[in-house]
Coordinates of N, CA and C in Angstrom, one line a residue:
X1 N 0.8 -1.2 0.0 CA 0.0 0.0 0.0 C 0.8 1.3 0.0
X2 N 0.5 2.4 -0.5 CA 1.1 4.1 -0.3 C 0.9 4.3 0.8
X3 N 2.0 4.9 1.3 CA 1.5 5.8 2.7 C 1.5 6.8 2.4
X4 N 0.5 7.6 3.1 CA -0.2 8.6 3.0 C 0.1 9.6 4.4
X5 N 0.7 8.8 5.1 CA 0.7 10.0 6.8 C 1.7 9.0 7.1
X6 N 2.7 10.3 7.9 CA 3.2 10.1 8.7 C 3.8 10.9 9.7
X7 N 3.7 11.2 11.0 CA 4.0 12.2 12.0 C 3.7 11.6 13.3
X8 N 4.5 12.2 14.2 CA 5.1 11.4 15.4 C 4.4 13.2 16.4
X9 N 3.7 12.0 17.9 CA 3.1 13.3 18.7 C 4.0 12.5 19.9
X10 N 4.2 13.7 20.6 CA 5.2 13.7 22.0 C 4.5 12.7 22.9
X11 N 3.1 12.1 23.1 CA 2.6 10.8 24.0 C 2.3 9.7 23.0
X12 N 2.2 8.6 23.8 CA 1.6 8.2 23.7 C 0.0 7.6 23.1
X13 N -0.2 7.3 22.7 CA -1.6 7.2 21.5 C -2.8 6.5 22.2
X14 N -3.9 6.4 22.7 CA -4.8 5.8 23.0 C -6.1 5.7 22.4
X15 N -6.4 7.0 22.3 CA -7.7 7.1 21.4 C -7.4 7.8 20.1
X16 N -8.3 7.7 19.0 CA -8.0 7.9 17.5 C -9.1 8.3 16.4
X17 N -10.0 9.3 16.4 CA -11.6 8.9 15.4 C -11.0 10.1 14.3
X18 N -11.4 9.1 13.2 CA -12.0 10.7 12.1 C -13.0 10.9 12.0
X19 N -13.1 12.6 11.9 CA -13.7 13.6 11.7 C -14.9 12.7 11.0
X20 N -16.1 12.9 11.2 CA -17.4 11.7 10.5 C -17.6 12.5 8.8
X21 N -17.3 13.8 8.6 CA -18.0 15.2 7.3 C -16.6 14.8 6.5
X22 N -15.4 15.1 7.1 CA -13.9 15.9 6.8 C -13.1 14.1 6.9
X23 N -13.0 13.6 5.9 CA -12.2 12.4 5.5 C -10.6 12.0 5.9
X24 N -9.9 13.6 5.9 CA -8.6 13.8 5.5 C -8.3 14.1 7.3
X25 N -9.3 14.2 8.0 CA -9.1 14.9 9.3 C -8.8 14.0 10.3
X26 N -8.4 13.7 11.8 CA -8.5 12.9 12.5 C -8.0 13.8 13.6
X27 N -8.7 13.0 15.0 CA -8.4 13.4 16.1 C -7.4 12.4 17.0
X28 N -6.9 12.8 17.9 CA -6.0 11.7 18.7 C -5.7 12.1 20.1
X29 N -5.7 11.4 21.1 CA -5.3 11.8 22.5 C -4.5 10.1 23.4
X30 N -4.1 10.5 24.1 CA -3.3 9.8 24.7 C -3.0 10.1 26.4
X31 N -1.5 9.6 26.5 CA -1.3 10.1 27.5 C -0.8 11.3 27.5
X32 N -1.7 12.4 27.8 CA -1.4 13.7 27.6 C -3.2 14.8 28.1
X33 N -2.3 15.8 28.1 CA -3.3 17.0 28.5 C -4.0 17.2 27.0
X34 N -3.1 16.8 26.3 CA -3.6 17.4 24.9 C -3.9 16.7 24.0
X35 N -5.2 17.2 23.3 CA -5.8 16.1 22.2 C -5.6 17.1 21.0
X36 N -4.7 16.2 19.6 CA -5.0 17.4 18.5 C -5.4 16.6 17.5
X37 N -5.8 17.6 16.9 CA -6.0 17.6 15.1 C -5.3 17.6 13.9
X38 N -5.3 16.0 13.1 CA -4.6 16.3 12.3 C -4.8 16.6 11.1
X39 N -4.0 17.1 9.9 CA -4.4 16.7 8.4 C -4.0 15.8 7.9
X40 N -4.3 14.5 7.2 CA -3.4 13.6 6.6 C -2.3 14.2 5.2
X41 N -3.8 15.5 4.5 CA -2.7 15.8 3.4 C -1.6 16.8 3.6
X42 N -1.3 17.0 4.6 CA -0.3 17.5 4.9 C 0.7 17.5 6.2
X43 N 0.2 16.5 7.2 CA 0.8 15.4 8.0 C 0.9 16.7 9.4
X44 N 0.5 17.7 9.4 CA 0.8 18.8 10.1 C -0.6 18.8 10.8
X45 N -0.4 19.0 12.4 CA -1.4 19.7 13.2 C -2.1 20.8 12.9
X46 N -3.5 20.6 13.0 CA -4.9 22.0 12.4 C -4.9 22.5 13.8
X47 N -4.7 21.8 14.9 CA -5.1 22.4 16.2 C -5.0 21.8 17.3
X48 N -4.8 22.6 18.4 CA -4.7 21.4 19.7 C -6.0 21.7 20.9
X49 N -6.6 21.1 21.3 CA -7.1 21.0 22.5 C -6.7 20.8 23.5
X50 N -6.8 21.8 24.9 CA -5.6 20.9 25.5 C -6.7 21.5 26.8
X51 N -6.6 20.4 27.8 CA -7.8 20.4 29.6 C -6.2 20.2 30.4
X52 N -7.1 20.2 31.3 CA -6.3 19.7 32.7 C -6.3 18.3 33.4
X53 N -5.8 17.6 32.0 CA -6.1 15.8 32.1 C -4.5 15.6 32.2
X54 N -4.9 14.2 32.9 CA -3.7 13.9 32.5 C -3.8 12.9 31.0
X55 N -4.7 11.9 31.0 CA -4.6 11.0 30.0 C -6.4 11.2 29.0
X56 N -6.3 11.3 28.2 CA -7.6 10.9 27.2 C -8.3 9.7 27.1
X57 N -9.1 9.2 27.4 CA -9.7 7.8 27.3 C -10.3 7.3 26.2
X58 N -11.1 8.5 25.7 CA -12.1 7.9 24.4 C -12.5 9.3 23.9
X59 N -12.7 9.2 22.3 CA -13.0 10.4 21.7 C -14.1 10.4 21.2
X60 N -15.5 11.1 21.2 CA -16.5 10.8 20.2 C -16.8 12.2 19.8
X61 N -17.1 11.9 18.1 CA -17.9 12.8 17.3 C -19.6 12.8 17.4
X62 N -19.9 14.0 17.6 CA -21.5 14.3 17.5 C -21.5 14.2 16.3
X63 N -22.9 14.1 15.9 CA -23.3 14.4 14.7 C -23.2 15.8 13.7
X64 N -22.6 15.4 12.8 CA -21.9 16.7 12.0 C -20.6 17.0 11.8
X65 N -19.8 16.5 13.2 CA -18.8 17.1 13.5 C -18.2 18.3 13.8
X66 N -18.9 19.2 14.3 CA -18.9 20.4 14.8 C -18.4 20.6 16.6
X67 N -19.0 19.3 16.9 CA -18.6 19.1 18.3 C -18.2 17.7 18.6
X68 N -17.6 17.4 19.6 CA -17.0 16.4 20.0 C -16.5 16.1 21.8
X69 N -16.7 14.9 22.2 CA -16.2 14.3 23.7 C -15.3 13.7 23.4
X70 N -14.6 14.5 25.0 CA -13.4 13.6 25.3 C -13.8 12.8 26.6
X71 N -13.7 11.8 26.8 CA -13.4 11.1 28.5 C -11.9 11.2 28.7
X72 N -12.0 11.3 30.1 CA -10.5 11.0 30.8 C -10.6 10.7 32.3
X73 N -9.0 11.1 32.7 CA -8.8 10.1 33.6 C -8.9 11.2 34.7
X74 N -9.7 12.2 34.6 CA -9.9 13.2 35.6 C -10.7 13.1 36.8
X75 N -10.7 12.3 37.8 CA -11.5 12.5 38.8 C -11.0 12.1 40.3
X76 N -11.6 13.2 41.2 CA -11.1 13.2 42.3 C -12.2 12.8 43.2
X77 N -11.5 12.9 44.7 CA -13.0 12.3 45.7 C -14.1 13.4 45.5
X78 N -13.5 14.8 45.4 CA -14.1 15.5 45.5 C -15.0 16.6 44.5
X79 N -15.1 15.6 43.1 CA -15.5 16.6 42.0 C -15.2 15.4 40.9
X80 N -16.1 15.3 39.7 CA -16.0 15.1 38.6 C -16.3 15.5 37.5
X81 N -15.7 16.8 37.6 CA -15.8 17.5 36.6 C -14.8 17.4 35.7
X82 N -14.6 17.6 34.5 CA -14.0 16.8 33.4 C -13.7 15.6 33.0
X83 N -14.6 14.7 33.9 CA -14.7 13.5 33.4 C -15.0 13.1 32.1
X84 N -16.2 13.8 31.0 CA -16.2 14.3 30.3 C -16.3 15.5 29.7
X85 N -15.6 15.8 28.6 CA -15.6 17.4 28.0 C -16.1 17.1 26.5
X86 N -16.8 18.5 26.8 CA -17.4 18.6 25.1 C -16.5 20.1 24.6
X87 N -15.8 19.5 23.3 CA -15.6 20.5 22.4 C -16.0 21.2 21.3
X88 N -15.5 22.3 21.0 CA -15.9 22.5 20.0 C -14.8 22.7 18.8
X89 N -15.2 21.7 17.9 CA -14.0 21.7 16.8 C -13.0 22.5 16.5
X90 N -13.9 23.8 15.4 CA -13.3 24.7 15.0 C -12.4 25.8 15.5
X91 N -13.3 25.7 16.5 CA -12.6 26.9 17.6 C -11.5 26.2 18.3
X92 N -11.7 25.0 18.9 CA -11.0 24.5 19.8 C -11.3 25.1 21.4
X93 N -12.3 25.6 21.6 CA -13.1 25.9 22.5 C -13.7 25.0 23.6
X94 N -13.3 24.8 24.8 CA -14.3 24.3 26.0 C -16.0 24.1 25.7
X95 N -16.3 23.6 25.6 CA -18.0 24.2 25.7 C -18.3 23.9 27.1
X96 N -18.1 22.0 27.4 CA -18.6 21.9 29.0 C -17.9 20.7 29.5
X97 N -17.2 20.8 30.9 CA -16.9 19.9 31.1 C -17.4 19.6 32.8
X98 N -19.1 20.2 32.7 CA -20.1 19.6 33.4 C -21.0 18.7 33.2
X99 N -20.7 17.1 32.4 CA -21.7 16.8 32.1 C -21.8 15.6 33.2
X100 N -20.8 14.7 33.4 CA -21.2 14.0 34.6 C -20.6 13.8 35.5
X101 N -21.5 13.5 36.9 CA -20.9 14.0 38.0 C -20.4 13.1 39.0
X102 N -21.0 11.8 38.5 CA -20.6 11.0 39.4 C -19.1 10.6 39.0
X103 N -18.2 10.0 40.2 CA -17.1 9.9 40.7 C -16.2 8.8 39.9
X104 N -16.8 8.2 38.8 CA -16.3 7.3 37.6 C -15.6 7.7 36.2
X105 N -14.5 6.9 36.0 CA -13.8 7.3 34.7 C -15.0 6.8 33.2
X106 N -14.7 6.7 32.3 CA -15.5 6.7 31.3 C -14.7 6.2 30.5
X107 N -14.3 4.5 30.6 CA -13.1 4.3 29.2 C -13.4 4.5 27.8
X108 N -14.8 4.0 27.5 CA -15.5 4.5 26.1 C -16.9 5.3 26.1
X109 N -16.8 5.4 25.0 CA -18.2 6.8 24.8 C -18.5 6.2 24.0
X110 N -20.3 5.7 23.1 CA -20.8 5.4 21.8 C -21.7 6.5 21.2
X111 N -21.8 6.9 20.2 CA -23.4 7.9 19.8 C -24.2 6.8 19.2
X112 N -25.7 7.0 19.2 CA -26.8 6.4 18.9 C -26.8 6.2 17.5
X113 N -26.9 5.5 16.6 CA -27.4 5.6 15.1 C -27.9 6.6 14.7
X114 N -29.5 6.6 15.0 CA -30.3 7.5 14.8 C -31.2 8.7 15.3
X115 N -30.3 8.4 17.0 CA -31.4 9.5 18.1 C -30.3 10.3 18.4
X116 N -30.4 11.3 18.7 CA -29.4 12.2 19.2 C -29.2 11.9 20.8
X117 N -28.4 10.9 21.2 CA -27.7 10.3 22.1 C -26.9 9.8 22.2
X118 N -25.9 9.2 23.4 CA -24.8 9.1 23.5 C -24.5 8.6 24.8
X119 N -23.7 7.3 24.5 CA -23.9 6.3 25.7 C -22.3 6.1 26.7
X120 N -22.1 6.2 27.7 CA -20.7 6.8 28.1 C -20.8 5.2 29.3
X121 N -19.7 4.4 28.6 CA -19.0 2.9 29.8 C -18.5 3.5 31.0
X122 N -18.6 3.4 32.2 CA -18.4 3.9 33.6 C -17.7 2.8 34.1
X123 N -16.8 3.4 35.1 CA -16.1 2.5 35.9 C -17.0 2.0 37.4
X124 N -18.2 2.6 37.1 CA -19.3 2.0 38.1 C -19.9 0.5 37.8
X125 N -19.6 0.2 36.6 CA -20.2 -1.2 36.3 C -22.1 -0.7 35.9
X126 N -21.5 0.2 35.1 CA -23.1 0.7 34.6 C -22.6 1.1 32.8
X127 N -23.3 1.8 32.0 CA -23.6 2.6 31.1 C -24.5 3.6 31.4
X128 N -24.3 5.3 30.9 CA -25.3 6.0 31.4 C -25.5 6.5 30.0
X129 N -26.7 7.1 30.2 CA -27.2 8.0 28.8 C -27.2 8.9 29.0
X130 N -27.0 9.7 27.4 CA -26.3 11.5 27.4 C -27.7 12.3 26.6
X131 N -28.2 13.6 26.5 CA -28.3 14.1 25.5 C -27.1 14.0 24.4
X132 N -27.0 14.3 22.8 CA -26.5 14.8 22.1 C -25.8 16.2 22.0
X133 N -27.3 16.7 22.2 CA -27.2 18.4 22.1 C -26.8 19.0 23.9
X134 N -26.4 20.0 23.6 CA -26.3 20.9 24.7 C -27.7 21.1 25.4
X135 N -26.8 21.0 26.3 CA -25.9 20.5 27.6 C -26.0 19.6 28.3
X136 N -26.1 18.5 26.8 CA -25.3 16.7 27.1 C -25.8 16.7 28.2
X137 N -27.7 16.8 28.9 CA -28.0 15.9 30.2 C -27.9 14.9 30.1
X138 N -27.7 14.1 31.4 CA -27.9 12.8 31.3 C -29.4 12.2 31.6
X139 N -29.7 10.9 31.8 CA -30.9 10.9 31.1 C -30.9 9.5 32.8
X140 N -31.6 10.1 33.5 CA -31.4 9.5 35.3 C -32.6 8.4 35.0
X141 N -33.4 7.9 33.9 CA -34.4 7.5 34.2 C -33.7 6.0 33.3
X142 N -33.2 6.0 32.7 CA -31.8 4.5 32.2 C -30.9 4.2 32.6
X143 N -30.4 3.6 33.0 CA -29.3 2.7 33.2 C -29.3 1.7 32.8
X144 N -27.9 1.0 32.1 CA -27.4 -0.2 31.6 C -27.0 -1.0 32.3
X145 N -27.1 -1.8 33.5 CA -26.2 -1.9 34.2 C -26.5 -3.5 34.2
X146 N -25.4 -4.4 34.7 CA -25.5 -6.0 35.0 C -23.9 -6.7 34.7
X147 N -23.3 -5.7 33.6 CA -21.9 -6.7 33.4 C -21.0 -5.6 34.3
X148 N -19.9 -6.3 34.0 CA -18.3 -5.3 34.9 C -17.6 -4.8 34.2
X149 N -16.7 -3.7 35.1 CA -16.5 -3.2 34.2 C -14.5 -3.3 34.9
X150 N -14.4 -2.7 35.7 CA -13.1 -3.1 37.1 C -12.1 -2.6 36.4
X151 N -12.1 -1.4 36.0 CA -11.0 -0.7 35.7 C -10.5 -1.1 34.2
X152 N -11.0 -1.9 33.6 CA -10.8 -2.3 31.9 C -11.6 -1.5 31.4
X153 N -10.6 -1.1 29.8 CA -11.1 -0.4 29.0 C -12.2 -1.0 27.9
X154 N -13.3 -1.5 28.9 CA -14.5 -2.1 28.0 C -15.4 -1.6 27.1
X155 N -15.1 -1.5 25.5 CA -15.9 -1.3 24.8 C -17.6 -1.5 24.8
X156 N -18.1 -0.1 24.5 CA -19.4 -0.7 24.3 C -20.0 0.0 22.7
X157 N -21.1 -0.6 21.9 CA -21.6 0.0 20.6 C -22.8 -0.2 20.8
X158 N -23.4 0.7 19.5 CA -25.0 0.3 19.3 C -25.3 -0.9 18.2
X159 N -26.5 -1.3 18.1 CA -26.4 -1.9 16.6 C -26.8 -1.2 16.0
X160 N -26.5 -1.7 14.2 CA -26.7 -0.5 13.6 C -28.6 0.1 13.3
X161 N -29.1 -0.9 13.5 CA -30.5 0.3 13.6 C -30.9 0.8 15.1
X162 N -29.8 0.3 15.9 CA -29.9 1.4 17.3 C -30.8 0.7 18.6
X163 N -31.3 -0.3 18.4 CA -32.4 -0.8 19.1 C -31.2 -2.2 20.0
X164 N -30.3 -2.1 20.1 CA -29.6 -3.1 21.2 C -28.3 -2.5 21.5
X165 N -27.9 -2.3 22.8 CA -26.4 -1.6 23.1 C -26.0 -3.2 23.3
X166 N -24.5 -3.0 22.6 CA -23.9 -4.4 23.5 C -22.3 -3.8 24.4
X167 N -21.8 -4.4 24.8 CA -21.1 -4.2 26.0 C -20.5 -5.3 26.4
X168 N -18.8 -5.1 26.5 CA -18.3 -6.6 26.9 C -17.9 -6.4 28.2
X169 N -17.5 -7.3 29.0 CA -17.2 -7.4 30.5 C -16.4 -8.0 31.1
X170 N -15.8 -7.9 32.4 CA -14.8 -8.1 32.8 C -14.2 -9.3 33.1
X171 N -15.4 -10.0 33.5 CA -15.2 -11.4 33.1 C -15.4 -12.2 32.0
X172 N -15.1 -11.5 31.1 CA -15.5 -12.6 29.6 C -16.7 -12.4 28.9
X173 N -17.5 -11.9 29.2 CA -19.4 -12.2 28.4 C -19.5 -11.0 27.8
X174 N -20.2 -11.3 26.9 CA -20.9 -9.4 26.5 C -22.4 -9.9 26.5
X175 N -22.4 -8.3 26.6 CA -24.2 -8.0 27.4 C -25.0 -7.7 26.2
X176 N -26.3 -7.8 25.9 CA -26.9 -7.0 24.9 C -27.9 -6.8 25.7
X177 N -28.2 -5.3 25.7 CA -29.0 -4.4 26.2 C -30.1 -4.1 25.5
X178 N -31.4 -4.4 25.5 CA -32.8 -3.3 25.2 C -32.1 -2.1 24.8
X179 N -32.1 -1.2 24.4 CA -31.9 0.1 24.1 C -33.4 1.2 24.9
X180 N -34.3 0.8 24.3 CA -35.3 1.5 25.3 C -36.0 1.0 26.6
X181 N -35.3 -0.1 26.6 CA -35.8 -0.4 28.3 C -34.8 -0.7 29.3
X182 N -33.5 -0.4 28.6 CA -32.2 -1.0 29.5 C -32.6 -2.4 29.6
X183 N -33.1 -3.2 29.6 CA -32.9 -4.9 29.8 C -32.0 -5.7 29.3
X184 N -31.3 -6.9 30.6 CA -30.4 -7.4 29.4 C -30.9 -8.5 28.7
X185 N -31.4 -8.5 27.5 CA -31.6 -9.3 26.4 C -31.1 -10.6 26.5
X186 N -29.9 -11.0 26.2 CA -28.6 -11.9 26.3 C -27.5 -11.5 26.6
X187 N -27.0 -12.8 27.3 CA -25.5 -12.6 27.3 C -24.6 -13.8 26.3
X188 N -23.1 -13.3 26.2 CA -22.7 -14.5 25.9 C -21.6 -14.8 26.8
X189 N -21.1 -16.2 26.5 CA -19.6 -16.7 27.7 C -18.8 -16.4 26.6
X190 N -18.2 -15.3 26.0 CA -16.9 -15.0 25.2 C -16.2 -15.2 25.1
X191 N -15.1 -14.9 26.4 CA -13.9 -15.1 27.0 C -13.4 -15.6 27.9
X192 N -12.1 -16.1 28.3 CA -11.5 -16.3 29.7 C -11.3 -15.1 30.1
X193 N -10.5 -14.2 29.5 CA -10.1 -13.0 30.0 C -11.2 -12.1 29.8
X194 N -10.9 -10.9 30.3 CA -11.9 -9.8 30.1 C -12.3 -9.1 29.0
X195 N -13.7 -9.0 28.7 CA -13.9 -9.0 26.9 C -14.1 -7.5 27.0
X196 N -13.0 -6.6 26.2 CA -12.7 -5.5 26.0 C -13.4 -4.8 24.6
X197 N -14.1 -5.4 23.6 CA -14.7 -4.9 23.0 C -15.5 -6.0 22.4
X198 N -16.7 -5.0 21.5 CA -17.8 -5.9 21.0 C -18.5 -5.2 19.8
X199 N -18.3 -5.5 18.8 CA -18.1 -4.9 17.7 C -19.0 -5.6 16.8
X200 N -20.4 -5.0 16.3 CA -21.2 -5.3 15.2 C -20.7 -4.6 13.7
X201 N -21.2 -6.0 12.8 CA -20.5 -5.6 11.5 C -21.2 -4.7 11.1
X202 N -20.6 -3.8 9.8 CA -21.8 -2.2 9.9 C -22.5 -3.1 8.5
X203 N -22.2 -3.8 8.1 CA -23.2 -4.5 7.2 C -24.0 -5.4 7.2
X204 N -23.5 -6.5 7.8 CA -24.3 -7.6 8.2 C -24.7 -7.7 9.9
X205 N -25.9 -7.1 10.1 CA -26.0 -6.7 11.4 C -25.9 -8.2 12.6
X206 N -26.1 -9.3 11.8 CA -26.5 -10.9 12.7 C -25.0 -10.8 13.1
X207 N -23.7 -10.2 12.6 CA -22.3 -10.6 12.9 C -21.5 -9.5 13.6
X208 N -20.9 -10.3 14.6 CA -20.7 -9.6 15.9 C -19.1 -10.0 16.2
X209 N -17.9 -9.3 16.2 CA -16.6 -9.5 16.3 C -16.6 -9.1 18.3
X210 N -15.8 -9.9 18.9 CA -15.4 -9.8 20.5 C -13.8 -10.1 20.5
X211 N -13.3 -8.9 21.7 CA -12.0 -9.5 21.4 C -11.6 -8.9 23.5
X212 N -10.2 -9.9 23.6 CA -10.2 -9.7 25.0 C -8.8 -9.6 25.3
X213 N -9.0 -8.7 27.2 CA -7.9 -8.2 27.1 C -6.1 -9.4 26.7
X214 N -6.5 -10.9 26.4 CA -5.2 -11.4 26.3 C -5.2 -10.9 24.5
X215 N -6.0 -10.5 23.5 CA -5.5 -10.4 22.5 C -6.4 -11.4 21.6
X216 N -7.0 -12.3 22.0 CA -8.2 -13.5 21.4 C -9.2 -12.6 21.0
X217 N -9.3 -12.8 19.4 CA -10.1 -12.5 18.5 C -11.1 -13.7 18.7
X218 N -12.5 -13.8 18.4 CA -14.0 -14.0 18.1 C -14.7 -13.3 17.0
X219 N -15.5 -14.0 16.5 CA -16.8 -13.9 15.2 C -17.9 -14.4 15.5
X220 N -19.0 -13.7 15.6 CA -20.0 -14.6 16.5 C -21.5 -13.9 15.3
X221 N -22.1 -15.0 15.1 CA -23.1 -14.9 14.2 C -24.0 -16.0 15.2

């Protein structure tokens, strides 16, 4: 294959999404305060974001791409505020980093297919639900909750017509969640180790990829 990019950032790499509108664009954060913007066609930083994190956990694009969440590793006994932050692209602008309060990290963040929502993995052993739009309430009357989570960076997605969250767990299973009633649907027995992501195919919705923290790939139809 051509390569097309190449450029080196002073941390570490953890999280990675492009831009959903802008093809050529991508975001990145790591171990660092700062999450930036790149261009591929010119391998050069558009911009940096930078909080009072130490590390990035997960990056998600709203709809449009105009705005965007970071999770991190920000929280104290006494405040969790910047747990997650919403930005604003262009500007590189704060918007809010009041959205939730409770005292848990957030390894991954999903958006909804088709509702303007947005589902944030907690180190409570839950999933909570977000508004989309400002000011990203959360939504106290759902909760995901039944699998673990124990400090692993457990993947969770929607499917793609939006009507089942799945979520893998610390002990090996992934969950699939009702989407409007939180219930858990099924489980499966996945893994030995801790099943760190759970990934439906964006085409054929019956096939479902799981993979765990030793590195054991799964295909599950």
């Amino acid at each position: 294959g051509k390569q097309i990019f190449s450029s080196k950032t002073e941390f570490r790499i953890s999280a990675l999404k492009f831009h959903p509108t802008e093809s050529n664009v991508f975001i990145c954060g790591g171990f660092s305060p700062e999450v930036k913007a790149w261009d591929i066609r010119t391998s050069k930083v558009l911009r940096v974001h930078k909080a009072a994190v130490q590390q990035t956990l997960d990056i998600l694009f709203l709809p449009e791409g105009r705005e965007f969440l970071t999770s991190t590793d920000a929280v104290s006994r006494d405040s969790a505020d910047r747990t997650i932050v919403a930005w604003d692209f262009q500007s590189a602008a704060k918007i809010s980093n009041q959205i939730f309060h409770e005292r848990y990290t957030c390894p991954s963040l999903t958006l909804h297919p088709k509702e303007s929502v947005f589902v944030a993995q907690t180190n409570g052993n839950y999933m909570a639900l977000f508004s989309a739009q400002r000011p990203y309430r959360i939504n106290k009357k759902k909760r995901y909750e039944g699998h673990k989570v124990e400090g692993f960076a457990v993947g969770c997605e929607f499917s793609p017509d939006g009507t089942l969250l799945v979520t893998g767990s610390s002990d090996g299973k992934v969950f699939f969640y009702n989407y409007h009633t939180s219930r858990i649907i099924r489980t499966l027995s996945a893994h030995k180790e801790a099943c760190v992501s759970a990934i439906f195919h964006p085409v054929l919705p019956s096939l479902l990829a799981t993979c765990d923290w030793a590195g054991e790939i799964k295909i599950w139809q």
